[in-house]
XYZ file of C-alpha atoms in Angstrom:
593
model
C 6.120 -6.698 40.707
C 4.224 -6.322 37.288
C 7.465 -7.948 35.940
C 7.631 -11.053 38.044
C 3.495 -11.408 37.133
C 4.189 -11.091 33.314
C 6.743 -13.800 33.732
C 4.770 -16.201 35.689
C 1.965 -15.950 32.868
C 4.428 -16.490 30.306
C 5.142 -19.935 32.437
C 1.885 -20.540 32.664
C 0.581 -20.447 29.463
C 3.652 -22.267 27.743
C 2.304 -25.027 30.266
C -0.636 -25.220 28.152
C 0.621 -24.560 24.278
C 4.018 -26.700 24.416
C 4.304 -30.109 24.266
C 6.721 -31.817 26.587
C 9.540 -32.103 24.005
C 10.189 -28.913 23.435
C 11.677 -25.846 25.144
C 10.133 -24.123 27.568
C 9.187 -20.383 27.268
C 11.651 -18.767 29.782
C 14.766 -20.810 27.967
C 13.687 -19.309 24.549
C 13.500 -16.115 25.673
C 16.484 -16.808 27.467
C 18.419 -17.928 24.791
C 17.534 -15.015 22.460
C 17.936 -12.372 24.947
C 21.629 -13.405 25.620
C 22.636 -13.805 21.654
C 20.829 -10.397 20.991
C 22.859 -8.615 23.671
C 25.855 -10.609 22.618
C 25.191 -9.339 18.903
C 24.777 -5.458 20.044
C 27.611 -5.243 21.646
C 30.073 -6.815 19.806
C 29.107 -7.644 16.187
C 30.960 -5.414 13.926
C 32.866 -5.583 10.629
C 35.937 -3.492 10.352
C 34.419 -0.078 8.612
C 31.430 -1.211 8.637
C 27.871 0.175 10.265
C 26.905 -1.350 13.896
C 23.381 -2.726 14.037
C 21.267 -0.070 16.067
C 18.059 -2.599 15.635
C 17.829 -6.377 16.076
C 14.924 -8.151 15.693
C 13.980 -11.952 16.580
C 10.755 -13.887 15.291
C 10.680 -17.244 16.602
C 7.536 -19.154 15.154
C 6.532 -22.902 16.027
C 3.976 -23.419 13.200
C 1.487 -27.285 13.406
C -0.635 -28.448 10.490
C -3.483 -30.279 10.258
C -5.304 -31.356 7.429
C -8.028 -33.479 5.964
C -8.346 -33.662 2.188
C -11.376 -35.768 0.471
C -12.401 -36.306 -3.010
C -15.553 -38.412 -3.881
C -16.389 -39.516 -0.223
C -12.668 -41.002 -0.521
C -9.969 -39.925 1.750
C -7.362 -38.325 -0.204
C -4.464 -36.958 2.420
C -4.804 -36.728 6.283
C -2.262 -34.809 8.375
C -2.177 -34.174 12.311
C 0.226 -32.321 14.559
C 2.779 -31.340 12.147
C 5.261 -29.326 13.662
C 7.942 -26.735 12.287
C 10.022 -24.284 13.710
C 11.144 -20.907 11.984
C 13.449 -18.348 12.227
C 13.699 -15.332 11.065
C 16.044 -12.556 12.091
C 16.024 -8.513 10.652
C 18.932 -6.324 11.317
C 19.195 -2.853 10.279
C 22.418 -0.643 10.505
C 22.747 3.005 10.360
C 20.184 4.376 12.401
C 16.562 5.392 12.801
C 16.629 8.171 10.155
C 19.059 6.414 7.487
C 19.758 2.448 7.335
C 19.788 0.264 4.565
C 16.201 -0.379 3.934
C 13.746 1.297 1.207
C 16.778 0.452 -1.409
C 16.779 -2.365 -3.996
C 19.721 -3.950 -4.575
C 18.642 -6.974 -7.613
C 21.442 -9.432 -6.012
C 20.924 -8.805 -2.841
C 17.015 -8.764 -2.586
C 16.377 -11.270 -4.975
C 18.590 -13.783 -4.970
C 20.911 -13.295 -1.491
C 22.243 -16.730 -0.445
C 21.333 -20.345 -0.930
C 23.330 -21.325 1.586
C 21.106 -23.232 4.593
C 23.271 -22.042 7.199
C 23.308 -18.603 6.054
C 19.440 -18.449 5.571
C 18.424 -15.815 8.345
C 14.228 -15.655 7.111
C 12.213 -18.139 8.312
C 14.480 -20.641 8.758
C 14.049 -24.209 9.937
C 15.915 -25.078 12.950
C 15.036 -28.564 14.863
C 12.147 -29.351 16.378
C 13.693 -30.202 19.456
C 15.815 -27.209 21.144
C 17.954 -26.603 23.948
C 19.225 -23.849 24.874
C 22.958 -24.191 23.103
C 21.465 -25.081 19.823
C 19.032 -22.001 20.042
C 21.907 -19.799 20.643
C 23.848 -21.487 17.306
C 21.012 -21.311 15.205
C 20.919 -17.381 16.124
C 24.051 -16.726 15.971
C 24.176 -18.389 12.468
C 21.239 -16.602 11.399
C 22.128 -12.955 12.663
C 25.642 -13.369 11.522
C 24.071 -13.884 7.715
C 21.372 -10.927 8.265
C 24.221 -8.998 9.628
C 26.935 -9.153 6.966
C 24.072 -8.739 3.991
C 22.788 -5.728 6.116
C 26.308 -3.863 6.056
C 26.542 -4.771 2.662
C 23.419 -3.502 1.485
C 24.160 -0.348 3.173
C 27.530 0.216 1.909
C 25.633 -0.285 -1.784
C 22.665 2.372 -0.953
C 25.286 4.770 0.568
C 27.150 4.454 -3.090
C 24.686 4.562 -4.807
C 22.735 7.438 -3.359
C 26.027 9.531 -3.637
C 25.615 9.950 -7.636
C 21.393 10.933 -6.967
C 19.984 13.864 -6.442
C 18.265 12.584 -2.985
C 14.597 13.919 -2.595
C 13.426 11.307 -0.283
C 14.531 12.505 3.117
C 12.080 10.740 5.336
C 13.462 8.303 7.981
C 13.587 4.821 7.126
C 12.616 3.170 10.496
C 9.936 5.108 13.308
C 10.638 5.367 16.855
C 7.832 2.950 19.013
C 7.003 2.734 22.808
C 8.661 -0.640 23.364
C 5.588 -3.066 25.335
C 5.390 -6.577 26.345
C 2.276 -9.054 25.957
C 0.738 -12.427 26.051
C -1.752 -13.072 23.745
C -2.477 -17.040 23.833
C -5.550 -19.128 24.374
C -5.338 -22.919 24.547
C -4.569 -24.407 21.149
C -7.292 -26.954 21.122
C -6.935 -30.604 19.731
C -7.433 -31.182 16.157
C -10.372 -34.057 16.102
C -8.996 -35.935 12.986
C -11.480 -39.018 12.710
C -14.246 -36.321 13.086
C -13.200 -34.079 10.445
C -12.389 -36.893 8.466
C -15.763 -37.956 8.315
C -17.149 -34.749 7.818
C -14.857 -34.584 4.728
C -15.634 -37.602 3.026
C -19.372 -36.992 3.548
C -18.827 -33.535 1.964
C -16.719 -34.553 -1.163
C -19.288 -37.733 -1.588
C -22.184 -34.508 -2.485
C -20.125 -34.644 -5.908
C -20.784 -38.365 -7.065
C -24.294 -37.372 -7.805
C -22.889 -35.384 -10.146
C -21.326 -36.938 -13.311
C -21.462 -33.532 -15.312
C -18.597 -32.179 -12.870
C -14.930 -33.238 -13.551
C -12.944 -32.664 -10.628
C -13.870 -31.980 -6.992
C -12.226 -31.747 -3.614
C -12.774 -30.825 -0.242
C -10.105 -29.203 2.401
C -10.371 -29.230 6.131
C -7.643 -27.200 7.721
C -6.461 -26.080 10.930
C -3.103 -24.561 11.241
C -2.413 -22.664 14.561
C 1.236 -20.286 14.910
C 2.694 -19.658 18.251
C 5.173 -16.492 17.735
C 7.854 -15.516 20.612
C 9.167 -12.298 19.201
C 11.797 -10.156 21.057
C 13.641 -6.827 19.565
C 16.494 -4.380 20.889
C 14.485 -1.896 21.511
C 12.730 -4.268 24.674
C 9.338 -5.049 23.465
C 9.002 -8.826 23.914
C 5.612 -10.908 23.100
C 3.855 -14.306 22.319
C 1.304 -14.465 20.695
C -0.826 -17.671 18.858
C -2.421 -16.857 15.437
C -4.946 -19.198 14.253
C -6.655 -20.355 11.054
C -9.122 -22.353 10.500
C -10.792 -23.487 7.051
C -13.226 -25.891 4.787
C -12.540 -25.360 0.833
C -14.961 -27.151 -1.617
C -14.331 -26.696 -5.154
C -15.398 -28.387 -8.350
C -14.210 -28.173 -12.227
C -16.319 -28.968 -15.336
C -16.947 -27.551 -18.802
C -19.504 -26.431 -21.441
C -20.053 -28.386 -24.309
C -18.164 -25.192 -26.150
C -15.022 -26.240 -23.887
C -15.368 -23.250 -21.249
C -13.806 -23.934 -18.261
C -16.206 -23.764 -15.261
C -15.501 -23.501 -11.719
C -17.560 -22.542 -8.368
C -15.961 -22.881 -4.750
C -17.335 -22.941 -1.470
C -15.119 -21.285 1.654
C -15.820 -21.349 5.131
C -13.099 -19.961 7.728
C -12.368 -18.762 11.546
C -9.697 -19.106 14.015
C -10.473 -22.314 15.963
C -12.387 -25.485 14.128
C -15.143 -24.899 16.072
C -15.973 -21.697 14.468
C -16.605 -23.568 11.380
C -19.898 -24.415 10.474
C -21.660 -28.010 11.578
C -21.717 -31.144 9.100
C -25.012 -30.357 8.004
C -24.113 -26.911 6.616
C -21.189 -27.784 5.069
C -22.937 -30.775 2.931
C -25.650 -28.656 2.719
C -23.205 -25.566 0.931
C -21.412 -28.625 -1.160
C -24.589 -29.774 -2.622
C -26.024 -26.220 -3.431
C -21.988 -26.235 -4.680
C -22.712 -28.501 -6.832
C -26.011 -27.428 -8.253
C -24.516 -24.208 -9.320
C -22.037 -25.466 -11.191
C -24.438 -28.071 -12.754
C -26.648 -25.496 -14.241
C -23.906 -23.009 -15.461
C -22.549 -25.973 -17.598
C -26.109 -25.281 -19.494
C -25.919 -21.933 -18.620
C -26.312 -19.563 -22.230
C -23.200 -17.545 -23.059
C -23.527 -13.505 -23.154
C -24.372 -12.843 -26.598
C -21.646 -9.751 -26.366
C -20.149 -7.385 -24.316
C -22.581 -5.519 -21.900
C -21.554 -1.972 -20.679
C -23.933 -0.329 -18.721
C -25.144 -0.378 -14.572
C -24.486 -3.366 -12.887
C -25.572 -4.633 -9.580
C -22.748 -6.288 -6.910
C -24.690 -8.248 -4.098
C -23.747 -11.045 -1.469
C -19.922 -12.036 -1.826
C -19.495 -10.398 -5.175
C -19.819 -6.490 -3.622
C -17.181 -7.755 -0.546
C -14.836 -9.386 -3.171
C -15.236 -6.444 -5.520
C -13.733 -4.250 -2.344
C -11.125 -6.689 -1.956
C -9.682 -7.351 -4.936
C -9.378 -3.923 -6.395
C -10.113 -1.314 -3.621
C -8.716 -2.372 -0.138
C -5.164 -2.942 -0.746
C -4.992 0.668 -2.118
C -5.284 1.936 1.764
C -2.041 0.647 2.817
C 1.131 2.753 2.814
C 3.723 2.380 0.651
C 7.348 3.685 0.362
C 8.622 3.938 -2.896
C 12.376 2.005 -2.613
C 15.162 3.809 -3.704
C 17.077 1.966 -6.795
C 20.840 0.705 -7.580
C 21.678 3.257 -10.133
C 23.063 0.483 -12.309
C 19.759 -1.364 -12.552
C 16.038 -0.122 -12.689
C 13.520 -2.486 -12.071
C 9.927 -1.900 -12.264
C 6.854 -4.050 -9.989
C 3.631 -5.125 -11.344
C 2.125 -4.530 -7.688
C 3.171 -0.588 -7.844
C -0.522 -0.278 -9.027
C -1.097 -0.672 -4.760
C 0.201 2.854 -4.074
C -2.759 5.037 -6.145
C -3.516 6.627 -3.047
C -0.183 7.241 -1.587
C -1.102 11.095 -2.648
C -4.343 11.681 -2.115
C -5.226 11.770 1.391
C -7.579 14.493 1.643
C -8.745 13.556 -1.301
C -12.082 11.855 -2.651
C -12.239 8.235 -3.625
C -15.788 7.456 -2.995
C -18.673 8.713 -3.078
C -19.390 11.347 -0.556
C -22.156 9.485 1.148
C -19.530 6.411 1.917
C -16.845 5.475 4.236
C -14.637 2.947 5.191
C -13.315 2.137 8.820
C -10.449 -0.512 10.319
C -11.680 -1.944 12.997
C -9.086 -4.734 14.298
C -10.308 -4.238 18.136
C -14.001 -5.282 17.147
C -14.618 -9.088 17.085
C -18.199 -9.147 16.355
C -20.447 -7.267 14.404
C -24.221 -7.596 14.794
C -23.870 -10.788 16.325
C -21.402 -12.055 13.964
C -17.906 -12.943 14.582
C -15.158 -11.184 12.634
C -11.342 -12.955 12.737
C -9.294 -10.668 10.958
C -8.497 -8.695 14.362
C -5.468 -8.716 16.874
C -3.983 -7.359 20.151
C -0.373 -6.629 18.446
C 0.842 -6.581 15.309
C 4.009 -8.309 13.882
C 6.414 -5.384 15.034
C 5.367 -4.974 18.531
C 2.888 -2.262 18.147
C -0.577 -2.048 18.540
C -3.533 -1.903 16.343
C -5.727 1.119 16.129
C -8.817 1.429 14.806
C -8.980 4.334 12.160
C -11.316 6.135 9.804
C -9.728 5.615 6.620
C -12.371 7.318 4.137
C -14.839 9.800 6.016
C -18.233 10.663 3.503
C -16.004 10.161 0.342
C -12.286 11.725 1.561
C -9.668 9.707 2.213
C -7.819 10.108 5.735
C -5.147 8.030 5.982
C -3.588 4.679 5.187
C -2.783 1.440 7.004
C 1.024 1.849 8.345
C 3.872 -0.063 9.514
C 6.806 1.064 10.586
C 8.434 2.981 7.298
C 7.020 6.100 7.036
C 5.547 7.576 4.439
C 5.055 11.548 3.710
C 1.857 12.534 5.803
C 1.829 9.125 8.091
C 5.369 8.717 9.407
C 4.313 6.386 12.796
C 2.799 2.798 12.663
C -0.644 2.972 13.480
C -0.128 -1.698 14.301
C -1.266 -2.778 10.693
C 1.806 -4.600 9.753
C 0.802 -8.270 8.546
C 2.521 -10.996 6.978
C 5.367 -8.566 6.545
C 3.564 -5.648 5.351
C 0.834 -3.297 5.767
C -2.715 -5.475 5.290
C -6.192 -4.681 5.969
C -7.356 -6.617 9.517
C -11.533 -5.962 10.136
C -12.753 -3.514 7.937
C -16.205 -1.966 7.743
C -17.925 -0.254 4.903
C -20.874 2.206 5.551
C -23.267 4.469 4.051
C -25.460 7.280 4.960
C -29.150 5.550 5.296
C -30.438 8.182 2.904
C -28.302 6.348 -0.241
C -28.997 2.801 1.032
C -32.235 0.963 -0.476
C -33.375 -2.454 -0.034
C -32.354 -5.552 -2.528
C -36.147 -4.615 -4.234
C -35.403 -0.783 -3.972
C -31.753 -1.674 -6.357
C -33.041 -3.956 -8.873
C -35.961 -1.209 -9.593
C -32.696 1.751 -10.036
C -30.785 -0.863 -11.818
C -33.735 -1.224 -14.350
C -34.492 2.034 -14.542
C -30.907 3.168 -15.258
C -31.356 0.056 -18.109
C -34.382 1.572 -19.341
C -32.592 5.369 -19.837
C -30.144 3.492 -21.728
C -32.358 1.552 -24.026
C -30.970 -1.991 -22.475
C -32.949 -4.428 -22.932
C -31.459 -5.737 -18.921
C -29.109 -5.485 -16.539
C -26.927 -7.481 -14.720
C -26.435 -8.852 -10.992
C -23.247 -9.959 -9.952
C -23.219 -12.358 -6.795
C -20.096 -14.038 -7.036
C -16.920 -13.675 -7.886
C -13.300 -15.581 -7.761
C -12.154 -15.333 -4.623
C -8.941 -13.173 -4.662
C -6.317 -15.819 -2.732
C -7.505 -18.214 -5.383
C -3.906 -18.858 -6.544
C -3.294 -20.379 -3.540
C -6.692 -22.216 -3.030
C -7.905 -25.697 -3.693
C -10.150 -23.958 -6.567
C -7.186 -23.423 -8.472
C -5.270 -26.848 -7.944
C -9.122 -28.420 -8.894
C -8.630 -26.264 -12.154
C -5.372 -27.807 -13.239
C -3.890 -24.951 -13.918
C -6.921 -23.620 -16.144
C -8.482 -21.260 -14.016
C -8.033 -17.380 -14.720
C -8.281 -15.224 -12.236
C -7.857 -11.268 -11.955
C -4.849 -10.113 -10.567
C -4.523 -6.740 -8.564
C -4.070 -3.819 -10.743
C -5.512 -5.388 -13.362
C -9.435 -4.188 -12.464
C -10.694 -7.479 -13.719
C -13.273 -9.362 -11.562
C -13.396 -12.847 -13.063
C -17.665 -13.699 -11.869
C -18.997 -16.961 -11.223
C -22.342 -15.745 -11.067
C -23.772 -13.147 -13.136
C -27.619 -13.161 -14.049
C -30.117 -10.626 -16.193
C -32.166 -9.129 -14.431
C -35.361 -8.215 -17.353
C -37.957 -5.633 -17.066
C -40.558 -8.338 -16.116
C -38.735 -8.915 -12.874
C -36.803 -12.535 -14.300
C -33.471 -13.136 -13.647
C -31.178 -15.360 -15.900
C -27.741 -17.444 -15.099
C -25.350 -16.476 -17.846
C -21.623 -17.269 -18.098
C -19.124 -16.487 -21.011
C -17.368 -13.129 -19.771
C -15.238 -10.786 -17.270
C -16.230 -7.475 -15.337
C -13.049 -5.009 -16.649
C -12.103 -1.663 -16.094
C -13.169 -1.774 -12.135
C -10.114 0.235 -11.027
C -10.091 2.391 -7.880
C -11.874 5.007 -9.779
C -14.582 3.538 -10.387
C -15.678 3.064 -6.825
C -16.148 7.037 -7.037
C -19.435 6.275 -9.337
C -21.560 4.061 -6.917
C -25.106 5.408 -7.368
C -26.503 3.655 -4.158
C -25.695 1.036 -1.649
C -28.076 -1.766 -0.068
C -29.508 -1.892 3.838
C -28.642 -5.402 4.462
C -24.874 -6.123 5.532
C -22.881 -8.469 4.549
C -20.023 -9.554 6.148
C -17.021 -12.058 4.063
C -14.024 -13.749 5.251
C -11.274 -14.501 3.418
C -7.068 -15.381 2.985
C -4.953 -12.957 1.157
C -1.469 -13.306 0.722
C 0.910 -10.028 1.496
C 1.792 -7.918 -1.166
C 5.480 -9.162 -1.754
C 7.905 -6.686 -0.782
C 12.095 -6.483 -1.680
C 13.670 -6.856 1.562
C 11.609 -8.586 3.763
C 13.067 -10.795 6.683
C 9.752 -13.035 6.921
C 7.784 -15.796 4.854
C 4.755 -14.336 3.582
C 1.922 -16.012 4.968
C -1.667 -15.768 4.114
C -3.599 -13.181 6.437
C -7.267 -13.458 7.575
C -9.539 -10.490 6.397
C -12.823 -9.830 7.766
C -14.913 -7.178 5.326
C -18.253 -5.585 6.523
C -20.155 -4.623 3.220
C -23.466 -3.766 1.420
C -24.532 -4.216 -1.919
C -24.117 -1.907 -4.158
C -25.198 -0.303 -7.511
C -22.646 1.030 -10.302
C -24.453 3.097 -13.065
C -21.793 2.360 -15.806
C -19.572 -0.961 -15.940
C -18.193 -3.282 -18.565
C -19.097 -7.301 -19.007
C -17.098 -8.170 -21.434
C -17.112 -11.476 -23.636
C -14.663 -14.137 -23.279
C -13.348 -14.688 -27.392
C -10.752 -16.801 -26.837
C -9.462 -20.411 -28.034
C -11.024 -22.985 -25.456
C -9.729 -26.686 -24.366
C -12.013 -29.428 -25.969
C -13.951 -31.534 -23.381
C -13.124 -35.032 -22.781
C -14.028 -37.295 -25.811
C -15.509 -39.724 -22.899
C -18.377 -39.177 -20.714
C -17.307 -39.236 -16.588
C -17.771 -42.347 -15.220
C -19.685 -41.375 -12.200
C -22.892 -43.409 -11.504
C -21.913 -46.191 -14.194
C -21.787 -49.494 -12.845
């Protein structure tokens, strides 16, 4: 009976989320149901391992976007469609398959055949239920035979190690089945059009600023997964987002930027057309006076204060993706490879250990979608492997507990605990707390920060209140920049700020540009002094951690963060002494006539 309701929901909502020309729900799950059992039974390659796990990710991803520059439309997209595929297979078994190995021709460079391409590939728009079943069995035919022939590899190559790492490859999960839709609402594109063009028009008031542009976005995924092991679900994941950002330079040739980002799940999470030319004009204004802004005159070391998006972008960059597990791959004996991103697994050891201060914490909270009255969007009901989120306390009063975990285990967390995002284990709602006795209002901090100044014989300190955003690779900010933008990469502990004031003794602050907060690794987290009362919570994209192996696209994730200010006795600001580009040799021609 709870069957036959599950199914009729499934009918139900497809009514609402498909359009008429293509498939419905029960032939899709129809059609991958009958190649999976097909493919379990009888796929096989003489002395070769049998699949014991087959997984299918069917994703119908639409598009719509508005892009303005100068009150001018620039691009406008609506209702474009594409369908993925993506298919995993793993041989062997539960405790020993061919996964957490690195093979360099096999995970990085595989096929460029398009019928052999098994992750996130395109099939047509418009599906019945034969050409479903071809494009799987084309697709788990190609993840098969690369499968068996990574294992074969791993098998030979682990025969002439010393093996150490005897944890199983894949966990064991509850198999469940879910519906997690809501109505994908219509994309207005004449209204966000306008709200677009009045937004990027802010900037032709402007002729000190170079380059400008403004992104409306709205780009909503429905996902009909289905494994072997029976769990089944669809699910739609959402994202919704306006990106402002403007170039210019100093008169010395330093390239300036400053961005504006507001995101959610549906459009009308984003803020109203007043706000958003409101945000683009104080945009604006920011960048305007840090063109005229004085350059450090050298490198500061000494307390500085994170407040507003600067302390939740501090966390981000450097801090949160150090609480996700990681399994260290075995290598092809042949060929060692190292990873800039191995930086990610500092914490893989310490649980138990302390990597804050011992009045802080830090807790996952993807089953809370609002906080104090404000929405947070980086939860869910299931994660991308069919299990389900938990909400954990990853650092308790300093000590670390655990990690975020998908389904490869790790020593000390060897079950998922439904954090497994774009491919990978990824943050979802996180929270960061303090005991009240260590938090102070933003007066209470800028009186430590100037005493701790005044111990040191500095003649100020600095505030930091914001910083580039971390997915700005992938932004408009950095397409604005022309490629000229620099921007800290993980590992690196460099925060690159956009604004930074002195704060004097007299109670003055002053806008400042000309350097980059260094050396803010994980450890120095451990020597916040004090934290502020007043939360503050920041949204943002970041793209998965790329992994060797992986049967999916990486798409960016939304991240909610729930943080304070807070107060570092000893940091670095360190002067930019580098060759700059020279500034146009002709003024902009905004505003001549």
């Amino acid at each position: 009976m709870k069957m036959l309701k599950l199914n009729i929901v499934f009918l139900f909502v497809l009514g609402m989320l498909i359009s008429p020309n293509l498939l419905s729900n029960d032939n899709y799950f129809r059609a991958m149901q009958d190649e999976m059992d097909r493919s379990m039974k009888s796929l096989k390659i003489d002395n070769m391992q049998l699949p014991y796990y087959i997984e299918y990710v069917l994703e119908v991803k639409q598009k719509n976007n508005v892009d303005a520059q100068l009150g001018n439309l620039y691009k406008s997209v609506k209702d474009s469609v594409a369908i993925l595929l993506s298919v995993s297979i793993r041989v062997g078994d539960y405790k020993y398959d061919q996964r957490n190995f690195i093979d360099v021709g096999l995970n990085f460079f595989g096929s460029f055949d398009d019928e052999e391409n098994y992750a996130s590939r395109r099939v047509p728009k418009e599906l019945d239920y034969t050409a479903l079943r071809r494009e799987l069995w084309l697709a788990t035919d190609a993840a098969y035979k690369e499968a068996a022939e990574l294992y074969s590899k791993k098998e030979a190559s682990l025969k002439s190690q010393i093996r150490k790492d005897t944890l199983w490859d894949f966990s064991k999960t509850a198999p469940i089945q879910l519906v997690d839709t809501i109505k994908i609402p219509d994309f207005d594109i004449q209204y966000f059009e306008d709200i677009a063009k009045a937004t990027s028009s802010e900037f032709l008031n402007y002729s000190s600023i170079q380059r400008s542009k403004v992104v409306i976005y709205f780009e909503p995924t429905t996902t009909y997964y289905l494994n072997s092991e029976g769990t089944k679900y669809i699910k739609n994941d959402c994202i919704s987002g306006v990106e402002v950002a403007a170039m210019s330079q100093a008169e010395d040739g330093s390239p300036l930027f400053n961005f504006y980002c507001a995101l959610g799940w549906l459009p009308s999470d984003l803020p109203s057309k007043d706000s958003l030319v409101k945000a683009t004009k104080e945009t604006a204004i920011m960048l305007d006076k840090l063109i005229n802004a004085p350059v450090i005159e050298d490198t500061y070391t000494g307390p500085i204060l994170f407040m507003e998006q600067a302390s939740c972008e501090a966390f981000a960059q450097t801090f949160l993706p150090c609480l996700t597990a990681q399994r260290s791959d075995a290598q092809s004996s042949s060929v060692r490879i190292g990873f800039g991103g191995n930086n990610i697994a500092v914490f893989q050891t310490k649980i138990g250990g302390r990597v804050l201060p011992e009045f802080m914490s830090i807790e996952a909270i993807p089953n809370t979608n609002i906080y104090n009255g404000q929405k947070l969007f980086g939860g869910y009901k299931i994660d991308e492997q069919g299990v389900r989120p938990k909400d954990l306390t990853l650092v308790k009063k300093g000590y670390l507990q655990t990690l975020l975990s998908d389904r490869t285990p790790i020593k000390r967390i060897e079950e998922s605990n439904g954090h497994c995002k774009g491919g990978v284990p990824m943050a979802s709602n996180i929270k960061i707390d303090a005991d009240k006795k260590y938090q102070a209002s933003e007066k209470e901090l800028k009186s430590q920060l100037l005493k701790l100044c005044k111990q040191r014989d500095l003649k100020y300190g600095l505030v930091v209140k914001k910083v580039q955003n971390s997915n700005v690779y992938n932004s408009q900010h950095y397409r604005v920049g022309s490629g000229k933008l620099e921007y800290g990469r993980f590992g690196s502990g460099i925060l690159m700020p956009v604004e930074v004031y002195k704060l004097y003794p007299d109670g003055r602050e002053e806008l400042i540009r000309g350097g980059n907060i260094v050396g803010l690794g994980t450890t120095a987290f451990k020597d916040i002094i004090k934290v502020g009362n007043t939360p503050y919570v920041l949204t943002y994209l970041e793209n998965p951690r790329w992994k060797p192996g992986n049967d999916r696209r990486y798409t960016e994730q939304i991240i909610s963060i729930v943080g304070q200010p807070f107060l570092l006795e000893d940091s670095e600001y360190q002067l930019i002494e580098t060759n700059l580009p020279k500034p146009p040799m002709l003024s902009n021609p905004i505003g001549m006539k």
